PDB file of C-alpha atoms in Angstrom:
ATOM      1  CA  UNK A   1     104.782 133.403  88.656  1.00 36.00           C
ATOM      2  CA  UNK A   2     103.924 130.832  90.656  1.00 31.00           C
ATOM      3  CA  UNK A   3     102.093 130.270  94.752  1.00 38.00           C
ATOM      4  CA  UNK A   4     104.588 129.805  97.227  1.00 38.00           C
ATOM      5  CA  UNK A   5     102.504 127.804  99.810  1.00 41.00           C
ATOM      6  CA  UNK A   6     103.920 127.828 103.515  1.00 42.00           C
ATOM      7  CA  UNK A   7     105.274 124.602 105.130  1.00 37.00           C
ATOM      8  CA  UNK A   8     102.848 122.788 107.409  1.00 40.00           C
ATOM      9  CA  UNK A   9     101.475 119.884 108.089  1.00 39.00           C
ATOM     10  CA  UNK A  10      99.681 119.289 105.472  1.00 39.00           C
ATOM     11  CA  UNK A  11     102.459 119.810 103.086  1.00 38.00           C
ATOM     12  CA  UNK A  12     105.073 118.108 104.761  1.00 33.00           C
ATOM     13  CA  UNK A  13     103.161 115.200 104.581  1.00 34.00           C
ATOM     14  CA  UNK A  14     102.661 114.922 100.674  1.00 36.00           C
ATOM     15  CA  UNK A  15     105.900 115.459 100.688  1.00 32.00           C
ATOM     16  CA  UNK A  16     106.780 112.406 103.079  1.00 34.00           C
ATOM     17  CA  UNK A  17     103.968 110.651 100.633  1.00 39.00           C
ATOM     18  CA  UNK A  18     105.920 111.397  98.080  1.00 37.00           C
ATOM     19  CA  UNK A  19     109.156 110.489  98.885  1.00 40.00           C
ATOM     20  CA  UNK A  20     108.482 106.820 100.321  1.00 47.00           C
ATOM     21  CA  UNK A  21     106.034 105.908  96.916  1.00 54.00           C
ATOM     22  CA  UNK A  22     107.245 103.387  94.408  1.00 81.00           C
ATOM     23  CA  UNK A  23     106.088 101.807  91.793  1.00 91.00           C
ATOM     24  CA  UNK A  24     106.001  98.207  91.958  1.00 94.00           C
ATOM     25  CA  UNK A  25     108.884  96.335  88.948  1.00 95.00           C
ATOM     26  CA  UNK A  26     110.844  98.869  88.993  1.00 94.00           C
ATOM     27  CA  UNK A  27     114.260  97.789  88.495  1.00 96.00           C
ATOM     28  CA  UNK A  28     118.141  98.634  88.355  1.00 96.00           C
ATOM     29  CA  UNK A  29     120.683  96.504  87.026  1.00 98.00           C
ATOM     30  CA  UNK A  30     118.410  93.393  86.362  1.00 98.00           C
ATOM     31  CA  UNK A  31     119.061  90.271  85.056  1.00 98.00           C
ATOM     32  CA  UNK A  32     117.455  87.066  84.574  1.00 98.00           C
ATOM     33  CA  UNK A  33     119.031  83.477  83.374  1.00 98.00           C
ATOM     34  CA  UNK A  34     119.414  80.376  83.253  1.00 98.00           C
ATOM     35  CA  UNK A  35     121.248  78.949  85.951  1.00 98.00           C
ATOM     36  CA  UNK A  36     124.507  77.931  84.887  1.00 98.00           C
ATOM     37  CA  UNK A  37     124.930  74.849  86.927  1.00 98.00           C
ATOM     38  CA  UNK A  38     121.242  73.526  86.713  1.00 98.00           C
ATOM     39  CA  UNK A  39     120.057  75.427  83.527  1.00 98.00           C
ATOM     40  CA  UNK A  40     116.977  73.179  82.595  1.00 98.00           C
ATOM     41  CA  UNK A  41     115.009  73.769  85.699  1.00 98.00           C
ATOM     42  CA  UNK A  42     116.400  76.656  87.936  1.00 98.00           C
ATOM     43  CA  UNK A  43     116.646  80.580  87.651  1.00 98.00           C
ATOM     44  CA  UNK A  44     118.616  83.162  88.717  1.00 98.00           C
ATOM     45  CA  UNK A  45     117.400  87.044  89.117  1.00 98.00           C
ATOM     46  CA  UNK A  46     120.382  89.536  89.970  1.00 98.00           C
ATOM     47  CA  UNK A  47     119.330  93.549  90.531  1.00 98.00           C
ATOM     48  CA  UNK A  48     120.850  96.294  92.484  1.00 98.00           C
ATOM     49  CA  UNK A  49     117.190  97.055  93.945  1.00 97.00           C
ATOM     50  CA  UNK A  50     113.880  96.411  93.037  1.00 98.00           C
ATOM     51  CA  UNK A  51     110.729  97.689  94.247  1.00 97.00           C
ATOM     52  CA  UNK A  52     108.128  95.309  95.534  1.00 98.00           C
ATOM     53  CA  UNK A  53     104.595  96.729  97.047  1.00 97.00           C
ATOM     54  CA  UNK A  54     102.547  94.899  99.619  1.00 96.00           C
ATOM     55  CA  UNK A  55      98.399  94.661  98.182  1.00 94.00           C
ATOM     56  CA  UNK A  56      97.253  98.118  99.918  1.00 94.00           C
ATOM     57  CA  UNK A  57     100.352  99.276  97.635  1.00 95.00           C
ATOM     58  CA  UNK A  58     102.784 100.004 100.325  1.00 95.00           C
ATOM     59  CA  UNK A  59     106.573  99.968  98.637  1.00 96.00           C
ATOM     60  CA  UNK A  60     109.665  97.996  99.678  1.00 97.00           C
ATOM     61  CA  UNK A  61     113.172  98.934  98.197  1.00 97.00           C
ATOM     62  CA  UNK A  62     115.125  95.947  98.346  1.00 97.00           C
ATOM     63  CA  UNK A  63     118.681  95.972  97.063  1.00 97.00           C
ATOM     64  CA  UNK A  64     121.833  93.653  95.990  1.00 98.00           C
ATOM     65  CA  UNK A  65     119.377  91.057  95.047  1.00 98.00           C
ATOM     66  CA  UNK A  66     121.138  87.710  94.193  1.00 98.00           C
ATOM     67  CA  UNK A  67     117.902  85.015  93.918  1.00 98.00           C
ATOM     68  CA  UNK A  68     117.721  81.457  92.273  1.00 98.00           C
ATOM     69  CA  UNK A  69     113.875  79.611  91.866  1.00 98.00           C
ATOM     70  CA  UNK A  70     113.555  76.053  91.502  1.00 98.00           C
ATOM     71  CA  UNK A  71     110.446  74.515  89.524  1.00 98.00           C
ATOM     72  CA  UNK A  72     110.976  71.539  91.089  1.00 97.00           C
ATOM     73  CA  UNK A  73     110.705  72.907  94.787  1.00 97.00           C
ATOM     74  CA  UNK A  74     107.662  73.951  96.453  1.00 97.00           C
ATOM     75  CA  UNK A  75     106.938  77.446  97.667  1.00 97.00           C
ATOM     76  CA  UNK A  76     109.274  80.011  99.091  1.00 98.00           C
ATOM     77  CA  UNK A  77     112.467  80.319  96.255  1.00 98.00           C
ATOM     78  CA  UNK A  78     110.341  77.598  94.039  1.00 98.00           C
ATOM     79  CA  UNK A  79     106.826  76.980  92.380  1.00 98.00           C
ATOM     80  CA  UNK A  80     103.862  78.684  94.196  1.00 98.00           C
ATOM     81  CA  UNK A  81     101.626  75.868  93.534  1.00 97.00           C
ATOM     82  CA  UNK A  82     100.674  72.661  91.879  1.00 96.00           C
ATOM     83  CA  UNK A  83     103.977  70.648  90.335  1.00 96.00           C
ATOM     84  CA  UNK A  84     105.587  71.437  87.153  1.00 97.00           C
ATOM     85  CA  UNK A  85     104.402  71.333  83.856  1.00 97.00           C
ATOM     86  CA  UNK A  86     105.039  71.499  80.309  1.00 97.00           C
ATOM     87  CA  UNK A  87     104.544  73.731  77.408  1.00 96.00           C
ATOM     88  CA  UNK A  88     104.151  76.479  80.328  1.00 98.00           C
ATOM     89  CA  UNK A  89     105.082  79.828  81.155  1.00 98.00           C
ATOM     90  CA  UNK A  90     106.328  80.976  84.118  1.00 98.00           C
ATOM     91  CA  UNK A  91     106.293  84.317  85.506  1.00 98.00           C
ATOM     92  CA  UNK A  92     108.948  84.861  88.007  1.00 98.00           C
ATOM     93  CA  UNK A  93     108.337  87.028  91.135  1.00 98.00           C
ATOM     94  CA  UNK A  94     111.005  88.333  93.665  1.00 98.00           C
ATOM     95  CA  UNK A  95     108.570  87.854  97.549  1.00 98.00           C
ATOM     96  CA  UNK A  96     108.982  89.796 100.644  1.00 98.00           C
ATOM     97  CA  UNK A  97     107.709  88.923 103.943  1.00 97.00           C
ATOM     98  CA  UNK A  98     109.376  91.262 106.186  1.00 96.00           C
ATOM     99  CA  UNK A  99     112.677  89.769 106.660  1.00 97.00           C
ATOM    100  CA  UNK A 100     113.508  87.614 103.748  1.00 97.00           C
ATOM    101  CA  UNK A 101     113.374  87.980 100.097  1.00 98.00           C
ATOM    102  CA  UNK A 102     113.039  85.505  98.002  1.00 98.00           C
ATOM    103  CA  UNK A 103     112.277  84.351  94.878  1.00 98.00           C
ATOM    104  CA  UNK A 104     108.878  82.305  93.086  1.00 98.00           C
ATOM    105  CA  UNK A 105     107.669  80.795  90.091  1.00 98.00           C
ATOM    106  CA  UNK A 106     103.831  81.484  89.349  1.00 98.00           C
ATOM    107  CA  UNK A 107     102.089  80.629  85.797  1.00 98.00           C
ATOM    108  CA  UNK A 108      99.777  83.931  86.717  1.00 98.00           C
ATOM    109  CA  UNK A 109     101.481  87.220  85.552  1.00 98.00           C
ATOM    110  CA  UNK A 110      98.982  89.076  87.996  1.00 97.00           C
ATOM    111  CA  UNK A 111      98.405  87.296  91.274  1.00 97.00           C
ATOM    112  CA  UNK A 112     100.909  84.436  92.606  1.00 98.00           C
ATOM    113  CA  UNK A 113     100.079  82.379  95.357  1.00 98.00           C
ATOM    114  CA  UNK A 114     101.591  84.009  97.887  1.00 98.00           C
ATOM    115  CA  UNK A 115     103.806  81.629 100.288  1.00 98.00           C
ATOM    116  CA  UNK A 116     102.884  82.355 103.866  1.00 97.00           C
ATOM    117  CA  UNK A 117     103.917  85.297 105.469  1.00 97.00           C
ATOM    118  CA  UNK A 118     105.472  86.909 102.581  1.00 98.00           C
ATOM    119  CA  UNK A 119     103.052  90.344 101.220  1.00 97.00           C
ATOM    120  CA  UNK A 120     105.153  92.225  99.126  1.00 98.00           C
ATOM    121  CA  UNK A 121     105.831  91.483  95.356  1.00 98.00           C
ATOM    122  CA  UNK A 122     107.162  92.059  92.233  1.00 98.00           C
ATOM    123  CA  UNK A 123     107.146  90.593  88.810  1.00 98.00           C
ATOM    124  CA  UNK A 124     110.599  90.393  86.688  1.00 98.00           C
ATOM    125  CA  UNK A 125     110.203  88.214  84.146  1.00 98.00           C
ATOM    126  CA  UNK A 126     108.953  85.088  82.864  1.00 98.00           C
ATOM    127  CA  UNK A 127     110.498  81.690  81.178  1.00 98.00           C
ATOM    128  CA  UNK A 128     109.368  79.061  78.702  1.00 97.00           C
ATOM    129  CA  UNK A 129     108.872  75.390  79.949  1.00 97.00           C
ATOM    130  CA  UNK A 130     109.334  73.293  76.922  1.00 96.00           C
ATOM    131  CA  UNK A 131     108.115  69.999  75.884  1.00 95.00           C
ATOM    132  CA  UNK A 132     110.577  68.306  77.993  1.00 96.00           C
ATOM    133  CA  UNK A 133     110.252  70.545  80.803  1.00 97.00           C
ATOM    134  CA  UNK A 134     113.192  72.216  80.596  1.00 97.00           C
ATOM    135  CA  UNK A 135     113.389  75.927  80.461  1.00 98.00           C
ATOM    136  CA  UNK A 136     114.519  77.443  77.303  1.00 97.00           C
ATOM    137  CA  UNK A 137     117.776  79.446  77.082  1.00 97.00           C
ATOM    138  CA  UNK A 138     116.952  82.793  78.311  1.00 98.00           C
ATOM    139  CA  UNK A 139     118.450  86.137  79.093  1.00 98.00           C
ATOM    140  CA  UNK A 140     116.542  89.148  80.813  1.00 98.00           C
ATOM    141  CA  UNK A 141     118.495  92.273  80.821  1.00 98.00           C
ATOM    142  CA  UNK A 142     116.251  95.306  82.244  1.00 97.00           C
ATOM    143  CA  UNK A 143     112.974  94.920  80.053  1.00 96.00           C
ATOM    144  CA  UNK A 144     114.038  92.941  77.112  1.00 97.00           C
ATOM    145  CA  UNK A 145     114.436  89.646  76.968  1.00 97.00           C
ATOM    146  CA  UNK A 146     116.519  86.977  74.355  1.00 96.00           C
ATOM    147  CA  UNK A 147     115.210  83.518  74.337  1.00 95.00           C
ATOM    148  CA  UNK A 148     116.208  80.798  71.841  1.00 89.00           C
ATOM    149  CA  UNK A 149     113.953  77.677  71.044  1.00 84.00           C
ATOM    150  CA  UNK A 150     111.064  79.493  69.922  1.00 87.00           C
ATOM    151  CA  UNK A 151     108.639  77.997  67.670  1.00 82.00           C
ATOM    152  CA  UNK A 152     108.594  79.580  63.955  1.00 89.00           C
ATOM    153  CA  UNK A 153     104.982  81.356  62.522  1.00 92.00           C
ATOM    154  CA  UNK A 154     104.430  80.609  58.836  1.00 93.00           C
ATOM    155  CA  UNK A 155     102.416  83.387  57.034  1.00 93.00           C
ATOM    156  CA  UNK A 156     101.197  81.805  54.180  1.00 89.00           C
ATOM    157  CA  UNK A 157      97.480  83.987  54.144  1.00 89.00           C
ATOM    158  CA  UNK A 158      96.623  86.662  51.966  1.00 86.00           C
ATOM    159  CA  UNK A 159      94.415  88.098  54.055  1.00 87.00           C
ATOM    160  CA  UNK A 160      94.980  89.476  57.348  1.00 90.00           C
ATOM    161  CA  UNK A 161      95.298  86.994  60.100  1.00 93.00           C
ATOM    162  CA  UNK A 162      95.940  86.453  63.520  1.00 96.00           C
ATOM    163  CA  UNK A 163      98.657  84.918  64.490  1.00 95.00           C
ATOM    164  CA  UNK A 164      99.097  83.463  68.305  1.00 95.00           C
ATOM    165  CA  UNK A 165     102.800  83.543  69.615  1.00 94.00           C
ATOM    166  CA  UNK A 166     105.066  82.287  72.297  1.00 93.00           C
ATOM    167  CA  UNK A 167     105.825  84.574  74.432  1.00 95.00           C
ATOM    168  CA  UNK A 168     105.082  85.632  78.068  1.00 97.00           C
ATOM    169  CA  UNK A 169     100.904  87.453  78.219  1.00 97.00           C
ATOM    170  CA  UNK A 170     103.166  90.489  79.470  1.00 97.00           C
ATOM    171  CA  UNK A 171     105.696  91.540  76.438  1.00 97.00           C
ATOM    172  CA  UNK A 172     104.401  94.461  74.504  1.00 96.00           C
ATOM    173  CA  UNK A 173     107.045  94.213  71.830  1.00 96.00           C
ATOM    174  CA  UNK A 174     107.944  91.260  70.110  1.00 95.00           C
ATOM    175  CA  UNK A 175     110.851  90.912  67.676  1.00 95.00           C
ATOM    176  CA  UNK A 176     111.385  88.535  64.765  1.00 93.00           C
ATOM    177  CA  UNK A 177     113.940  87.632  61.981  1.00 92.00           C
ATOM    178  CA  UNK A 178     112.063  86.831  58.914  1.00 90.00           C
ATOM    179  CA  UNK A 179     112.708  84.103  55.613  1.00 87.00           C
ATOM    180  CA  UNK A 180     111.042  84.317  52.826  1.00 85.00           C
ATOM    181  CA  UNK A 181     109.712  81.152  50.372  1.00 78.00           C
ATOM    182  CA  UNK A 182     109.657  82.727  47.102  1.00 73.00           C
ATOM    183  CA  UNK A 183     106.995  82.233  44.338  1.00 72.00           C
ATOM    184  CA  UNK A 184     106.696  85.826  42.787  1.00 76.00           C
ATOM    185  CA  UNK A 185     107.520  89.436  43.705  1.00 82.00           C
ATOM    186  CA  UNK A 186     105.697  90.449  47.097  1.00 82.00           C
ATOM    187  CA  UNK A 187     105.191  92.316  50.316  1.00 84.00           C
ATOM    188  CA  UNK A 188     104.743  91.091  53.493  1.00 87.00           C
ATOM    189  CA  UNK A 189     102.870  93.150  56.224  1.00 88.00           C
ATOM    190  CA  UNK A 190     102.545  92.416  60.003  1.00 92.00           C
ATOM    191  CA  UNK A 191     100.313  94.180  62.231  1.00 91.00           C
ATOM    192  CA  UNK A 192      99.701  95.189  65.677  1.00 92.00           C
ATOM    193  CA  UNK A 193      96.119  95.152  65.090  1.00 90.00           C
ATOM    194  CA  UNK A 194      93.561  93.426  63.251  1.00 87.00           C
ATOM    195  CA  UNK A 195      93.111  96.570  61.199  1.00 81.00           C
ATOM    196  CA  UNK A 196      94.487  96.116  57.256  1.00 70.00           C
ATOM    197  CA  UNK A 197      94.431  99.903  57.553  1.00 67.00           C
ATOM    198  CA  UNK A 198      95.537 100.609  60.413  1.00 61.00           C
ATOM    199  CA  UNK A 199      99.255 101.320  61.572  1.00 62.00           C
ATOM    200  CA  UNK A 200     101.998  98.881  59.380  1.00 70.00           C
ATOM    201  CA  UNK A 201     105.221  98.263  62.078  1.00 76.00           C
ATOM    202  CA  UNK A 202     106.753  96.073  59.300  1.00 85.00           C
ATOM    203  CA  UNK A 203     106.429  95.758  55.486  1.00 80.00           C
ATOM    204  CA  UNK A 204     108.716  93.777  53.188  1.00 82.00           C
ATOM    205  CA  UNK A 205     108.988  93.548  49.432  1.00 82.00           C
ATOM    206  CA  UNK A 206     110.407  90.284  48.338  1.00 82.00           C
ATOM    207  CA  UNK A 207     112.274  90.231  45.207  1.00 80.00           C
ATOM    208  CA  UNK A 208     114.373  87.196  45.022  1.00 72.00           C
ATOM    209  CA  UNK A 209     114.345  83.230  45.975  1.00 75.00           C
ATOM    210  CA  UNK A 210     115.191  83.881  49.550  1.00 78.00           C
ATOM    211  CA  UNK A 211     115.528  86.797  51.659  1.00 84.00           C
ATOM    212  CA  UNK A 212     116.119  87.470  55.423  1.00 86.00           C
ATOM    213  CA  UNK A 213     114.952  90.632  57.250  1.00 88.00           C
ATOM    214  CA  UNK A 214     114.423  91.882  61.315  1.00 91.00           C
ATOM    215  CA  UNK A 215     111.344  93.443  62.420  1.00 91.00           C
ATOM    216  CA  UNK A 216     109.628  94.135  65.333  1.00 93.00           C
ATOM    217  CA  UNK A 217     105.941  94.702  66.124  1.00 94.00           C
ATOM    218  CA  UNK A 218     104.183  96.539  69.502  1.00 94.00           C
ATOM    219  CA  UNK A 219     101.465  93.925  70.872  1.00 94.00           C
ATOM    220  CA  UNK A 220      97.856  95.577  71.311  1.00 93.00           C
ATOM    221  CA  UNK A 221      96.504  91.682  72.126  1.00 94.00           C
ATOM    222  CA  UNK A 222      98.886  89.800  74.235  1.00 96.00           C
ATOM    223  CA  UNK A 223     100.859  87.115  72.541  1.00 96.00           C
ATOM    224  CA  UNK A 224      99.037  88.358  69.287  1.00 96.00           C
ATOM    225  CA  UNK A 225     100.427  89.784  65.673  1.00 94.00           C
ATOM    226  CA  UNK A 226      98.181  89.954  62.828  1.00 93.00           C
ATOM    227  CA  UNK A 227     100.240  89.342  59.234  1.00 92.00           C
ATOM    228  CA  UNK A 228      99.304  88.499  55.595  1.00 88.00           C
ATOM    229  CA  UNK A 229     101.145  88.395  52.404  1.00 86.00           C
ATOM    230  CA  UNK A 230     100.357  90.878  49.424  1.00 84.00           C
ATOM    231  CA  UNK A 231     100.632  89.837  45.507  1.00 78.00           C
ATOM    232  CA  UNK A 232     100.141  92.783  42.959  1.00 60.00           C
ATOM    233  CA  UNK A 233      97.394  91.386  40.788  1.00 54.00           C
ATOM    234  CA  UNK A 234      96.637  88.238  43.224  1.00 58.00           C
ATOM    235  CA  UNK A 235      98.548  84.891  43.308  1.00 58.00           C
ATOM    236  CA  UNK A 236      99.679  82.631  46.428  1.00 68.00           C
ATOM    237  CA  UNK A 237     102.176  79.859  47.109  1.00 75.00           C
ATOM    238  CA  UNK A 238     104.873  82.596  49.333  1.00 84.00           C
ATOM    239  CA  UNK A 239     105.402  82.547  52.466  1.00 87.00           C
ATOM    240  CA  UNK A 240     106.944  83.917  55.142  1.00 90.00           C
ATOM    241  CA  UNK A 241     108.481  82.698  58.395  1.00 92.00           C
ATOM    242  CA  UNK A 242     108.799  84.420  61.613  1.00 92.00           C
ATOM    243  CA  UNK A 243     111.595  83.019  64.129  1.00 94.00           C
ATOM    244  CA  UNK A 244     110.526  85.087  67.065  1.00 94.00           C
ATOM    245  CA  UNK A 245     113.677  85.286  69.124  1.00 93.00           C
ATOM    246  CA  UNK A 246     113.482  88.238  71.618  1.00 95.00           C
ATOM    247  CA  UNK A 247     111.079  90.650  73.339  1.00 96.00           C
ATOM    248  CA  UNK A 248     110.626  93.795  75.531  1.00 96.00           C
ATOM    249  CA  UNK A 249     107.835  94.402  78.775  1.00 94.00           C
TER     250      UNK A 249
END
């Protein structure tokens, strides 16, 4: 049983309400790269549509998006401000500003300086600056993301630790191959939390000289896993390595 309320105003309002509200990053057919012809410093972001939202929240569908930003270039389709810099993130933004979309590189994940004249926003993806300021190879397809050049985490603790990674302050999931230095039989534990209690998301037991494993882990602290290695009846000198290689927003 249910009310069946009469059309009026009122209704046919919410209903209009409803019908034009988006929420902001949502996105169809995305993908983010390298530029192929300029690699090292430009990036390209491809979608069917995207939906950007002005502050107050108001929603623009834009489609057939086909973008490149340039950290070397200032403002609209380039960096929002200040010059380029290594050992940085950026996030990347597709702008609005009634007429034109473009594209912009921001190291804030949350508010970009906005180029004049250009309100609405959305956030995409990010990309690693490296110590020679050139972007690591990356590839963004919908919410997960493959990067290559990441710098290894060696576990060597026995007690739960915190380990800081790099990746963008806005993946929740981060996913690792693992190698294992071998001194005795052992597990290896990484956590999304700094809880040894709380929920495991990966647990290896090491049995032989060298193994190799995938894992993932959900982030609770951005850019943060907590890991540690296990003996039965105590002993150190393993270790494991993480080559984190790929995440997901």
């Amino acid at each position: 049983w249910y009310e069946k309320k009469p059309i009026n105003a009122t209704n046919a309002t919410n209903a209009t309400n409803a019908t034009n509200a988006g929420i902001r990053d949502i996105s169809r057919g995305l993908i983010v790269k390298n530029n192929v012809t300029n690699p090292n410093y430009q990036v390209d972001i491809d979608a069917d549509e995207i939906i950007l939202q002005d502050s107050s929240g108001a929603p623009y569908r834009t489609t057939a998006v086909n973008l490149t930003a340039d950290v070397a270039v200032s403002g609209v389709n380039g960096l929002d401000t200040g010059s380029e810099a290594a050992f940085t993130w950026y996030y990347i933004w597709v702008i609005y500003n009634g007429t034109t979309v473009a594209g912009l590189l921001s190291t804030s994940s949350t508010a970009p300086t906005m180029p004049t004249g250009y309100t609405y926003k959305a956030l995409v993806g990010a990309i690693y600056n490296n110590s020679s300021s050139n972007f690591l190879t990356t590839y963004q397809q919908g919410n997960k993301t493959r990067c290559g050049g990441l710098a290894y985490i060696t576990v060597t603790e026995i007690a739960l630790t915190a380990k800081t990674l790099v990746i963008p302050v806005t993946a929740k999931i981060v996913k690792f191959d693992t190698e294992s230095s071998y001194v005795i039989d052992h597990n290896q534990y990484v956590h999304p939390t700094s809880s040894i209690v709380d929920r495991v998301f990966y647990r290896q037991e090491i049995k032989a000289t060298t193994e190799f494993h995938r894992g993932y882990c959900p982030l609770e602290t951005p850019q943060t896993i907590y890991a540690y290695i296990s003996v039965l009846g105590g002993g150190t000198g393993n270790a494991m390595y993480l080559y984190i290689d790929s995440w997901e927003y």
